[in-house]
Amino acid sequence: MNIESAVSELTSAKSQMDDDPPDSIAGKDEVLNEYQPLFQPDEVANLPEDRLTEFLRYENNRHWTGLHRQEYRLTEDMDELRGALEMLVDEDKDLAPRVTEVKDSVDGMGKATLSAILLTAYPEKYGVWNNRSEEALKQLGVWPEFETGAEFGERYAEVNAVLRDLSDELEIDHWTLDALLGYVVENDLVLEEPTIEDAPQKSEFVKEKHLQQYLVNNWDHIQLSQDWQIYSDSDDPEAGVEFSTGVGRPDILLTHKTDSRVCVVELKKSDSSDRAVGQLLRYVGWVDEHLTDLENVSEEAVVEGRLIVSGSTEKLDYALSAVQDLTLHEYDVNVELRASGSVSDR
């Protein structure tokens, strides 16, 4: 697929996204007004640590769920970080070398965080390179081929050139383009047409996405977090969220905190059929065959799967009973209202 075909696909997807815009679109102006000034050349040298950590959290940036996982590494030496960010946003320097130097000099500065800061500083010039945008560009057939041995900055410059072409053709800024690429991936809009049986209803998808975001954003308060952490790598703190495989995208990839174990998590918003077991097994099999691709994971690691649903079924129970290393979890949502006082108390 060339740029023209990709633009055609994205134009169609944007018309769908505009009918139900994600939070990142609804909050764009507010977020940019709040955080764009922090990353300007004349301000970033005085960047307060608390303002940076605010930006890294999804509830504030409204766009990226996993950036905060690297905040302790990033902020360990704030003077060094401020100096690196001054270089990153310096438009008088060539893009590729400055990006390479910043990534190499700051612990925790992966491609997702680095490019998110660039986008926030200059939303008309720079796009985001993370696992989701990479997956979208590959689906659209416009992912660049890098020269062997190319440095990170050279690779980012090539990715950004593709993103700029798409941004220019669609006449949207990179903030909107990044949201659009995420929308394409989440909805499988450029894969083969699903059958009626397989096609998810929009209401189901939205609820599953909400469940995923809740688990990711509140991971430290989830029981599983006692033993498991969401997988991340040096390039992308969000790598374990909708982890990109060659056979689909499992919702969350986990690594055990003490044992050599990896867990694939698939979420279903409601009672799920036994077809979900086959889907989960496909992901588990792929991860097991590609353990050497995972950073800081032993190739001898045991891979298991967990299916999280709101309720089980007899078919699902039978299917799971025949497979080792697959676990079923049921989630429950409770809403409690507390009176804060009568009108007469105010």
mmCIF file of C-alpha atoms in Angstrom:
data_model
loop_
_atom_site.group_PDB
_atom_site.id
_atom_site.type_symbol
_atom_site.label_atom_id
_atom_site.label_comp_id
_atom_site.label_asym_id
_atom_site.label_seq_id
_atom_site.Cartn_x
_atom_site.Cartn_y
_atom_site.Cartn_z
ATOM 1 C CA MET A 1 0.000 0.000 0.000
ATOM 2 C CA ASN A 2 1.381 3.437 -0.919
ATOM 3 C CA ILE A 3 0.763 6.783 0.772
ATOM 4 C CA GLU A 4 -2.263 7.506 -1.427
ATOM 5 C CA SER A 5 -3.909 4.217 -0.463
ATOM 6 C CA ALA A 6 -3.032 4.741 3.199
ATOM 7 C CA VAL A 7 -4.568 8.216 3.106
ATOM 8 C CA SER A 8 -7.720 6.762 1.588
ATOM 9 C CA GLU A 9 -7.946 4.181 4.371
ATOM 10 C CA LEU A 10 -7.296 6.798 7.041
ATOM 11 C CA THR A 11 -9.831 9.228 5.578
ATOM 12 C CA SER A 12 -12.493 6.553 5.896
ATOM 13 C CA ALA A 13 -11.383 5.708 9.420
ATOM 14 C CA LYS A 14 -11.390 9.372 10.444
ATOM 15 C CA SER A 15 -15.008 9.774 9.403
ATOM 16 C CA GLN A 16 -15.867 6.918 11.753
ATOM 17 C CA MET A 17 -13.698 8.279 14.565
ATOM 18 C CA ASP A 18 -15.274 11.709 14.251
ATOM 19 C CA ASP A 19 -18.659 10.189 15.096
ATOM 20 C CA ASP A 20 -17.333 9.018 18.458
ATOM 21 C CA PRO A 21 -14.037 10.812 19.183
ATOM 22 C CA PRO A 22 -11.698 9.293 21.788
ATOM 23 C CA ASP A 23 -10.693 11.145 24.940
ATOM 24 C CA SER A 24 -7.413 12.201 23.344
ATOM 25 C CA ILE A 25 -9.260 14.214 20.699
ATOM 26 C CA ALA A 26 -11.741 15.736 23.100
ATOM 27 C CA GLY A 27 -8.928 16.836 25.414
ATOM 28 C CA LYS A 28 -6.379 17.944 22.810
ATOM 29 C CA ASP A 29 -6.638 21.704 23.225
ATOM 30 C CA GLU A 30 -6.722 21.519 27.013
ATOM 31 C CA VAL A 31 -3.661 19.248 27.191
ATOM 32 C CA LEU A 32 -1.622 21.254 24.690
ATOM 33 C CA ASN A 33 -2.466 24.508 26.435
ATOM 34 C CA GLU A 34 -1.327 22.977 29.721
ATOM 35 C CA TYR A 35 1.863 21.188 28.722
ATOM 36 C CA GLN A 36 3.106 22.534 25.394
ATOM 37 C CA PRO A 37 4.693 25.627 27.034
ATOM 38 C CA LEU A 38 6.761 23.387 29.340
ATOM 39 C CA PHE A 39 8.660 21.883 26.418
ATOM 40 C CA GLN A 40 9.535 25.051 24.554
ATOM 41 C CA PRO A 41 13.261 25.892 24.151
ATOM 42 C CA ASP A 42 13.097 28.927 26.430
ATOM 43 C CA GLU A 43 11.248 27.073 29.219
ATOM 44 C CA VAL A 44 12.424 23.460 29.295
ATOM 45 C CA ALA A 45 15.669 24.322 31.133
ATOM 46 C CA ASN A 46 13.491 25.138 34.159
ATOM 47 C CA LEU A 47 11.098 22.209 33.816
ATOM 48 C CA PRO A 48 9.784 21.290 37.317
ATOM 49 C CA GLU A 49 9.942 17.594 38.135
ATOM 50 C CA ASP A 50 6.341 17.482 39.347
ATOM 51 C CA ARG A 51 5.076 19.006 36.103
ATOM 52 C CA LEU A 52 6.911 16.396 34.055
ATOM 53 C CA THR A 53 5.516 13.531 36.113
ATOM 54 C CA GLU A 54 2.055 15.059 35.716
ATOM 55 C CA PHE A 55 2.446 15.006 31.948
ATOM 56 C CA LEU A 56 3.548 11.366 31.919
ATOM 57 C CA ARG A 57 0.256 10.189 33.426
ATOM 58 C CA TYR A 58 -2.677 9.291 31.214
ATOM 59 C CA GLU A 59 -5.225 11.141 33.315
ATOM 60 C CA ASN A 60 -3.327 14.339 32.469
ATOM 61 C CA ASN A 61 -1.989 13.802 28.939
ATOM 62 C CA ARG A 62 -5.240 12.045 27.902
ATOM 63 C CA HIS A 63 -3.370 10.182 25.189
ATOM 64 C CA TRP A 64 -0.695 7.684 26.304
ATOM 65 C CA THR A 65 -1.259 5.154 29.064
ATOM 66 C CA GLY A 66 2.219 3.864 29.904
ATOM 67 C CA LEU A 67 4.662 6.774 29.950
ATOM 68 C CA HIS A 68 4.583 7.074 33.738
ATOM 69 C CA ARG A 69 6.206 3.645 34.179
ATOM 70 C CA GLN A 70 9.602 5.182 33.417
ATOM 71 C CA GLU A 71 9.202 8.312 35.557
ATOM 72 C CA TYR A 72 11.587 7.253 38.334
ATOM 73 C CA ARG A 73 14.355 6.458 35.869
ATOM 74 C CA LEU A 74 13.714 9.648 33.910
ATOM 75 C CA THR A 75 13.737 11.948 36.927
ATOM 76 C CA GLU A 76 16.713 10.395 38.730
ATOM 77 C CA ASP A 77 18.912 13.244 37.473
ATOM 78 C CA MET A 78 16.712 16.209 36.603
ATOM 79 C CA ASP A 79 19.605 18.452 35.582
ATOM 80 C CA GLU A 80 20.765 15.872 33.059
ATOM 81 C CA LEU A 81 17.191 15.414 31.839
ATOM 82 C CA ARG A 82 16.610 19.153 31.417
ATOM 83 C CA GLY A 83 19.803 19.451 29.394
ATOM 84 C CA ALA A 84 18.761 16.546 27.177
ATOM 85 C CA LEU A 85 15.312 18.006 26.638
ATOM 86 C CA GLU A 86 16.851 21.354 25.678
ATOM 87 C CA MET A 87 18.688 19.506 22.941
ATOM 88 C CA LEU A 88 15.613 17.511 21.934
ATOM 89 C CA VAL A 89 13.455 20.563 21.231
ATOM 90 C CA ASP A 90 16.259 22.652 19.677
ATOM 91 C CA GLU A 91 15.102 23.170 16.094
ATOM 92 C CA ASP A 92 18.491 24.554 15.101
ATOM 93 C CA LYS A 93 19.997 21.067 15.372
ATOM 94 C CA ASP A 94 19.420 18.234 12.887
ATOM 95 C CA LEU A 95 16.709 15.842 13.993
ATOM 96 C CA ALA A 96 18.455 12.465 13.704
ATOM 97 C CA PRO A 97 21.632 13.167 15.726
ATOM 98 C CA ARG A 98 19.851 15.079 18.481
ATOM 99 C CA VAL A 99 17.243 12.361 18.919
ATOM 100 C CA THR A 100 19.918 9.657 19.034
ATOM 101 C CA GLU A 101 21.956 11.545 21.620
ATOM 102 C CA VAL A 102 18.962 12.233 23.862
ATOM 103 C CA LYS A 103 17.781 8.634 23.802
ATOM 104 C CA ASP A 104 21.258 7.322 24.547
ATOM 105 C CA SER A 105 22.019 9.805 27.328
ATOM 106 C CA VAL A 106 18.861 9.558 29.478
ATOM 107 C CA ASP A 107 17.935 6.350 31.264
ATOM 108 C CA GLY A 108 14.273 5.536 30.616
ATOM 109 C CA MET A 109 13.957 7.791 27.569
ATOM 110 C CA GLY A 110 12.418 5.328 25.121
ATOM 111 C CA LYS A 111 10.989 6.126 21.730
ATOM 112 C CA ALA A 112 7.426 6.461 23.026
ATOM 113 C CA THR A 113 8.297 9.048 25.683
ATOM 114 C CA LEU A 114 10.761 10.941 23.513
ATOM 115 C CA SER A 115 8.392 11.267 20.572
ATOM 116 C CA ALA A 116 5.418 12.138 22.812
ATOM 117 C CA ILE A 117 7.401 15.103 24.170
ATOM 118 C CA LEU A 118 8.387 16.163 20.651
ATOM 119 C CA LEU A 119 4.767 15.976 19.503
ATOM 120 C CA THR A 120 3.560 18.002 22.476
ATOM 121 C CA ALA A 121 6.194 20.661 21.827
ATOM 122 C CA TYR A 122 5.602 20.786 18.063
ATOM 123 C CA PRO A 123 2.322 19.040 17.102
ATOM 124 C CA GLU A 124 2.612 20.226 13.490
ATOM 125 C CA LYS A 125 6.081 18.722 12.969
ATOM 126 C CA TYR A 126 6.646 15.529 14.932
ATOM 127 C CA GLY A 127 4.696 12.321 15.330
ATOM 128 C CA VAL A 128 4.750 9.547 17.889
ATOM 129 C CA TRP A 129 6.576 6.274 17.383
ATOM 130 C CA ASN A 130 5.258 3.633 19.759
ATOM 131 C CA ASN A 131 4.025 0.071 19.373
ATOM 132 C CA ARG A 132 0.556 1.234 18.340
ATOM 133 C CA SER A 133 1.614 3.693 15.642
ATOM 134 C CA GLU A 134 4.167 1.193 14.332
ATOM 135 C CA GLU A 135 1.477 -1.469 14.062
ATOM 136 C CA ALA A 136 -0.810 0.950 12.203
ATOM 137 C CA LEU A 137 1.856 1.958 9.696
ATOM 138 C CA LYS A 138 2.655 -1.697 9.063
ATOM 139 C CA GLN A 139 -1.013 -2.512 8.513
ATOM 140 C CA LEU A 140 -1.283 0.430 6.128
ATOM 141 C CA GLY A 141 1.786 -0.770 4.233
ATOM 142 C CA VAL A 142 3.816 2.420 4.700
ATOM 143 C CA TRP A 143 6.321 1.305 7.331
ATOM 144 C CA PRO A 144 9.811 2.392 6.183
ATOM 145 C CA GLU A 145 12.633 -0.059 5.552
ATOM 146 C CA PHE A 146 15.664 0.944 7.602
ATOM 147 C CA GLU A 147 19.217 0.542 6.467
ATOM 148 C CA THR A 148 21.192 -2.073 8.371
ATOM 149 C CA GLY A 149 22.914 -0.462 11.334
ATOM 150 C CA ALA A 150 20.880 2.750 11.198
ATOM 151 C CA GLU A 151 20.976 4.676 14.465
ATOM 152 C CA PHE A 152 17.791 5.317 16.402
ATOM 153 C CA GLY A 153 17.586 8.954 15.319
ATOM 154 C CA GLU A 154 17.890 7.998 11.658
ATOM 155 C CA ARG A 155 15.097 5.475 12.065
ATOM 156 C CA TYR A 156 12.870 7.971 13.890
ATOM 157 C CA ALA A 157 13.496 10.557 11.148
ATOM 158 C CA GLU A 158 12.284 8.049 8.552
ATOM 159 C CA VAL A 159 9.213 7.159 10.590
ATOM 160 C CA ASN A 160 8.462 10.831 11.139
ATOM 161 C CA ALA A 161 8.777 11.528 7.413
ATOM 162 C CA VAL A 162 6.000 8.996 6.768
ATOM 163 C CA LEU A 163 3.901 10.486 9.556
ATOM 164 C CA ARG A 164 4.414 13.989 8.123
ATOM 165 C CA ASP A 165 3.313 12.826 4.685
ATOM 166 C CA LEU A 166 0.140 11.378 6.179
ATOM 167 C CA SER A 167 -0.428 14.470 8.316
ATOM 168 C CA ASP A 168 -0.025 16.787 5.331
ATOM 169 C CA GLU A 169 -2.266 14.750 3.054
ATOM 170 C CA LEU A 170 -5.000 14.444 5.694
ATOM 171 C CA GLU A 171 -4.558 18.090 6.752
ATOM 172 C CA ILE A 172 -4.450 17.213 10.448
ATOM 173 C CA ASP A 173 -1.804 17.735 13.120
ATOM 174 C CA HIS A 174 0.208 14.884 14.576
ATOM 175 C CA TRP A 175 -1.843 14.743 17.771
ATOM 176 C CA THR A 176 -4.947 13.925 15.744
ATOM 177 C CA LEU A 177 -3.001 11.593 13.463
ATOM 178 C CA ASP A 178 -1.690 9.619 16.441
ATOM 179 C CA ALA A 179 -5.214 9.247 17.788
ATOM 180 C CA LEU A 180 -6.357 8.138 14.339
ATOM 181 C CA LEU A 181 -3.624 5.514 14.022
ATOM 182 C CA GLY A 182 -4.581 4.165 17.429
ATOM 183 C CA TYR A 183 -8.218 4.054 16.348
ATOM 184 C CA VAL A 184 -7.261 2.093 13.225
ATOM 185 C CA VAL A 185 -5.332 -0.492 15.229
ATOM 186 C CA GLU A 186 -7.957 -0.864 17.942
ATOM 187 C CA ASN A 187 -10.707 -1.441 15.412
ATOM 188 C CA ASP A 188 -8.726 -3.568 12.915
ATOM 189 C CA LEU A 189 -9.848 -1.206 10.164
ATOM 190 C CA VAL A 190 -7.245 -2.158 7.567
ATOM 191 C CA LEU A 191 -7.119 -5.899 8.109
ATOM 192 C CA GLU A 192 -9.163 -8.350 6.096
ATOM 193 C CA GLU A 193 -12.891 -7.890 6.488
ATOM 194 C CA PRO A 194 -14.184 -9.876 9.501
ATOM 195 C CA THR A 195 -17.080 -12.248 9.162
ATOM 196 C CA ILE A 196 -20.395 -11.338 10.720
ATOM 197 C CA GLU A 197 -19.740 -13.945 13.396
ATOM 198 C CA ASP A 198 -16.342 -12.492 14.292
ATOM 199 C CA ALA A 199 -17.069 -8.776 13.973
ATOM 200 C CA PRO A 200 -17.323 -7.143 17.409
ATOM 201 C CA GLN A 201 -20.184 -4.795 18.079
ATOM 202 C CA LYS A 202 -19.036 -1.268 18.818
ATOM 203 C CA SER A 203 -20.596 -1.313 22.275
ATOM 204 C CA GLU A 204 -18.688 -4.479 23.131
ATOM 205 C CA PHE A 205 -15.399 -3.046 21.912
ATOM 206 C CA VAL A 206 -15.788 0.165 23.842
ATOM 207 C CA LYS A 207 -16.472 -1.717 27.054
ATOM 208 C CA GLU A 208 -13.495 -4.032 26.532
ATOM 209 C CA LYS A 209 -11.293 -1.006 25.888
ATOM 210 C CA HIS A 210 -12.530 0.607 29.083
ATOM 211 C CA LEU A 211 -11.697 -2.563 31.008
ATOM 212 C CA GLN A 212 -8.206 -2.583 29.515
ATOM 213 C CA GLN A 213 -7.600 1.081 30.351
ATOM 214 C CA TYR A 214 -8.841 0.562 33.891
ATOM 215 C CA LEU A 215 -6.474 -2.363 34.474
ATOM 216 C CA VAL A 216 -3.480 -0.550 32.948
ATOM 217 C CA ASN A 217 -4.075 2.755 34.703
ATOM 218 C CA ASN A 218 -4.746 1.096 38.076
ATOM 219 C CA TRP A 219 -2.341 -1.816 37.798
ATOM 220 C CA ASP A 220 -0.672 -1.183 41.156
ATOM 221 C CA HIS A 221 -4.044 -1.688 42.845
ATOM 222 C CA ILE A 222 -4.944 -4.914 40.998
ATOM 223 C CA GLN A 223 -4.318 -8.201 42.827
ATOM 224 C CA LEU A 224 -2.232 -9.581 39.957
ATOM 225 C CA SER A 225 0.252 -6.713 40.396
ATOM 226 C CA GLN A 226 1.609 -8.363 43.566
ATOM 227 C CA ASP A 227 3.475 -10.879 41.393
ATOM 228 C CA TRP A 228 3.217 -9.519 37.845
ATOM 229 C CA GLN A 229 4.219 -6.324 36.048
ATOM 230 C CA ILE A 230 3.181 -5.023 32.638
ATOM 231 C CA TYR A 231 5.933 -5.719 30.134
ATOM 232 C CA SER A 232 7.937 -2.727 28.936
ATOM 233 C CA ASP A 233 11.176 -2.352 27.057
ATOM 234 C CA SER A 234 13.801 0.352 26.792
ATOM 235 C CA ASP A 235 12.178 1.801 23.678
ATOM 236 C CA ASP A 236 8.541 1.722 24.700
ATOM 237 C CA PRO A 237 7.038 1.735 28.207
ATOM 238 C CA GLU A 238 3.708 0.777 26.624
ATOM 239 C CA ALA A 239 5.110 -2.260 24.817
ATOM 240 C CA GLY A 240 3.037 -4.697 26.883
ATOM 241 C CA VAL A 241 -0.277 -2.974 26.171
ATOM 242 C CA GLU A 242 -1.839 -4.408 23.006
ATOM 243 C CA PHE A 243 1.468 -6.163 22.448
ATOM 244 C CA SER A 244 2.242 -6.472 18.758
ATOM 245 C CA THR A 245 2.644 -10.042 17.468
ATOM 246 C CA GLY A 246 2.501 -11.500 14.007
ATOM 247 C CA VAL A 247 -0.886 -13.101 14.723
ATOM 248 C CA GLY A 248 -2.832 -10.352 16.464
ATOM 249 C CA ARG A 249 -2.590 -8.111 19.525
ATOM 250 C CA PRO A 250 -3.187 -9.582 22.988
ATOM 251 C CA ASP A 251 -4.552 -6.977 25.377
ATOM 252 C CA ILE A 252 -1.755 -7.073 27.972
ATOM 253 C CA LEU A 253 1.577 -8.877 28.245
ATOM 254 C CA LEU A 254 2.954 -9.461 31.754
ATOM 255 C CA THR A 255 6.272 -10.597 33.171
ATOM 256 C CA HIS A 256 6.668 -12.163 36.615
ATOM 257 C CA LYS A 257 8.554 -10.105 39.189
ATOM 258 C CA THR A 258 10.634 -12.995 40.532
ATOM 259 C CA ASP A 259 10.148 -16.073 38.346
ATOM 260 C CA SER A 260 11.042 -16.701 34.719
ATOM 261 C CA ARG A 261 7.434 -16.519 33.542
ATOM 262 C CA VAL A 262 5.489 -14.536 30.959
ATOM 263 C CA CYS A 263 1.713 -14.160 30.886
ATOM 264 C CA VAL A 264 -0.568 -13.233 28.000
ATOM 265 C CA VAL A 265 -3.795 -11.566 29.148
ATOM 266 C CA GLU A 266 -6.876 -11.372 26.961
ATOM 267 C CA LEU A 267 -9.949 -9.407 28.048
ATOM 268 C CA LYS A 268 -13.591 -10.003 27.200
ATOM 269 C CA LYS A 269 -16.168 -7.546 28.448
ATOM 270 C CA SER A 270 -18.912 -10.118 29.032
ATOM 271 C CA ASP A 271 -19.613 -13.849 29.055
ATOM 272 C CA SER A 272 -17.276 -15.201 26.405
ATOM 273 C CA SER A 273 -17.581 -18.194 24.117
ATOM 274 C CA ASP A 274 -14.971 -20.910 23.974
ATOM 275 C CA ARG A 275 -13.561 -19.298 20.811
ATOM 276 C CA ALA A 276 -11.705 -16.935 23.131
ATOM 277 C CA VAL A 277 -9.615 -19.901 24.320
ATOM 278 C CA GLY A 278 -8.380 -20.529 20.787
ATOM 279 C CA GLN A 279 -7.512 -16.855 20.398
ATOM 280 C CA LEU A 280 -5.578 -16.851 23.668
ATOM 281 C CA LEU A 281 -3.735 -20.066 22.746
ATOM 282 C CA ARG A 282 -2.685 -18.481 19.463
ATOM 283 C CA TYR A 283 -1.093 -15.568 21.331
ATOM 284 C CA VAL A 284 0.544 -17.839 23.923
ATOM 285 C CA GLY A 285 2.020 -19.984 21.149
ATOM 286 C CA TRP A 286 3.427 -16.979 19.312
ATOM 287 C CA VAL A 287 5.017 -15.486 22.447
ATOM 288 C CA ASP A 288 6.515 -18.866 23.347
ATOM 289 C CA GLU A 289 8.154 -19.057 19.917
ATOM 290 C CA HIS A 290 9.479 -15.480 20.108
ATOM 291 C CA LEU A 291 10.802 -15.202 23.672
ATOM 292 C CA THR A 292 14.181 -14.082 22.347
ATOM 293 C CA ASP A 293 12.460 -10.952 20.999
ATOM 294 C CA LEU A 294 11.462 -9.868 24.517
ATOM 295 C CA GLU A 295 13.857 -7.623 26.408
ATOM 296 C CA ASN A 296 15.167 -9.007 29.722
ATOM 297 C CA VAL A 297 13.167 -12.237 29.352
ATOM 298 C CA SER A 298 14.866 -15.629 29.386
ATOM 299 C CA GLU A 299 14.339 -17.835 26.359
ATOM 300 C CA GLU A 300 13.566 -20.591 28.878
ATOM 301 C CA ALA A 301 10.665 -18.641 30.397
ATOM 302 C CA VAL A 302 7.334 -20.389 30.865
ATOM 303 C CA VAL A 303 4.484 -18.742 28.954
ATOM 304 C CA GLU A 304 0.950 -18.887 30.297
ATOM 305 C CA GLY A 305 -2.345 -17.241 29.502
ATOM 306 C CA ARG A 306 -5.129 -15.611 31.497
ATOM 307 C CA LEU A 307 -8.590 -14.880 30.203
ATOM 308 C CA ILE A 308 -10.489 -12.162 32.064
ATOM 309 C CA VAL A 309 -14.272 -12.102 31.597
ATOM 310 C CA SER A 310 -17.277 -10.821 33.515
ATOM 311 C CA GLY A 311 -18.720 -14.318 33.761
ATOM 312 C CA SER A 312 -17.970 -17.840 32.629
ATOM 313 C CA THR A 313 -20.058 -20.283 30.575
ATOM 314 C CA GLU A 314 -20.225 -24.055 30.512
ATOM 315 C CA LYS A 315 -18.547 -24.160 27.088
ATOM 316 C CA LEU A 316 -15.759 -21.913 28.322
ATOM 317 C CA ASP A 317 -15.209 -23.990 31.463
ATOM 318 C CA TYR A 318 -14.909 -27.210 29.456
ATOM 319 C CA ALA A 319 -12.497 -25.630 26.966
ATOM 320 C CA LEU A 320 -10.240 -24.276 29.702
ATOM 321 C CA SER A 321 -10.272 -27.543 31.641
ATOM 322 C CA ALA A 322 -8.533 -29.278 28.723
ATOM 323 C CA VAL A 323 -5.634 -26.820 28.481
ATOM 324 C CA GLN A 324 -2.758 -26.418 30.906
ATOM 325 C CA ASP A 325 -1.320 -23.004 31.779
ATOM 326 C CA LEU A 326 -4.540 -21.120 31.004
ATOM 327 C CA THR A 327 -6.378 -19.423 33.863
ATOM 328 C CA LEU A 328 -9.816 -17.822 33.951
ATOM 329 C CA HIS A 329 -10.526 -14.687 35.982
ATOM 330 C CA GLU A 330 -13.925 -13.087 36.431
ATOM 331 C CA TYR A 331 -14.169 -9.367 37.073
ATOM 332 C CA ASP A 332 -16.907 -7.503 38.856
ATOM 333 C CA VAL A 333 -17.801 -3.830 38.739
ATOM 334 C CA ASN A 334 -19.316 -2.290 41.829
ATOM 335 C CA VAL A 335 -20.732 1.214 42.056
ATOM 336 C CA GLU A 336 -21.441 2.618 45.488
ATOM 337 C CA LEU A 337 -23.165 5.942 46.121
ATOM 338 C CA ARG A 338 -22.698 7.728 49.438
ATOM 339 C CA ALA A 339 -24.790 10.628 50.625
ATOM 340 C CA SER A 340 -22.631 13.685 51.246
ATOM 341 C CA GLY A 341 -25.274 15.508 53.276
ATOM 342 C CA SER A 342 -28.754 16.839 52.733
ATOM 343 C CA VAL A 343 -29.511 20.097 50.999
ATOM 344 C CA SER A 344 -30.358 21.611 54.346
ATOM 345 C CA ASP A 345 -26.793 20.852 55.560
ATOM 346 C CA ARG A 346 -25.271 23.137 52.938
#
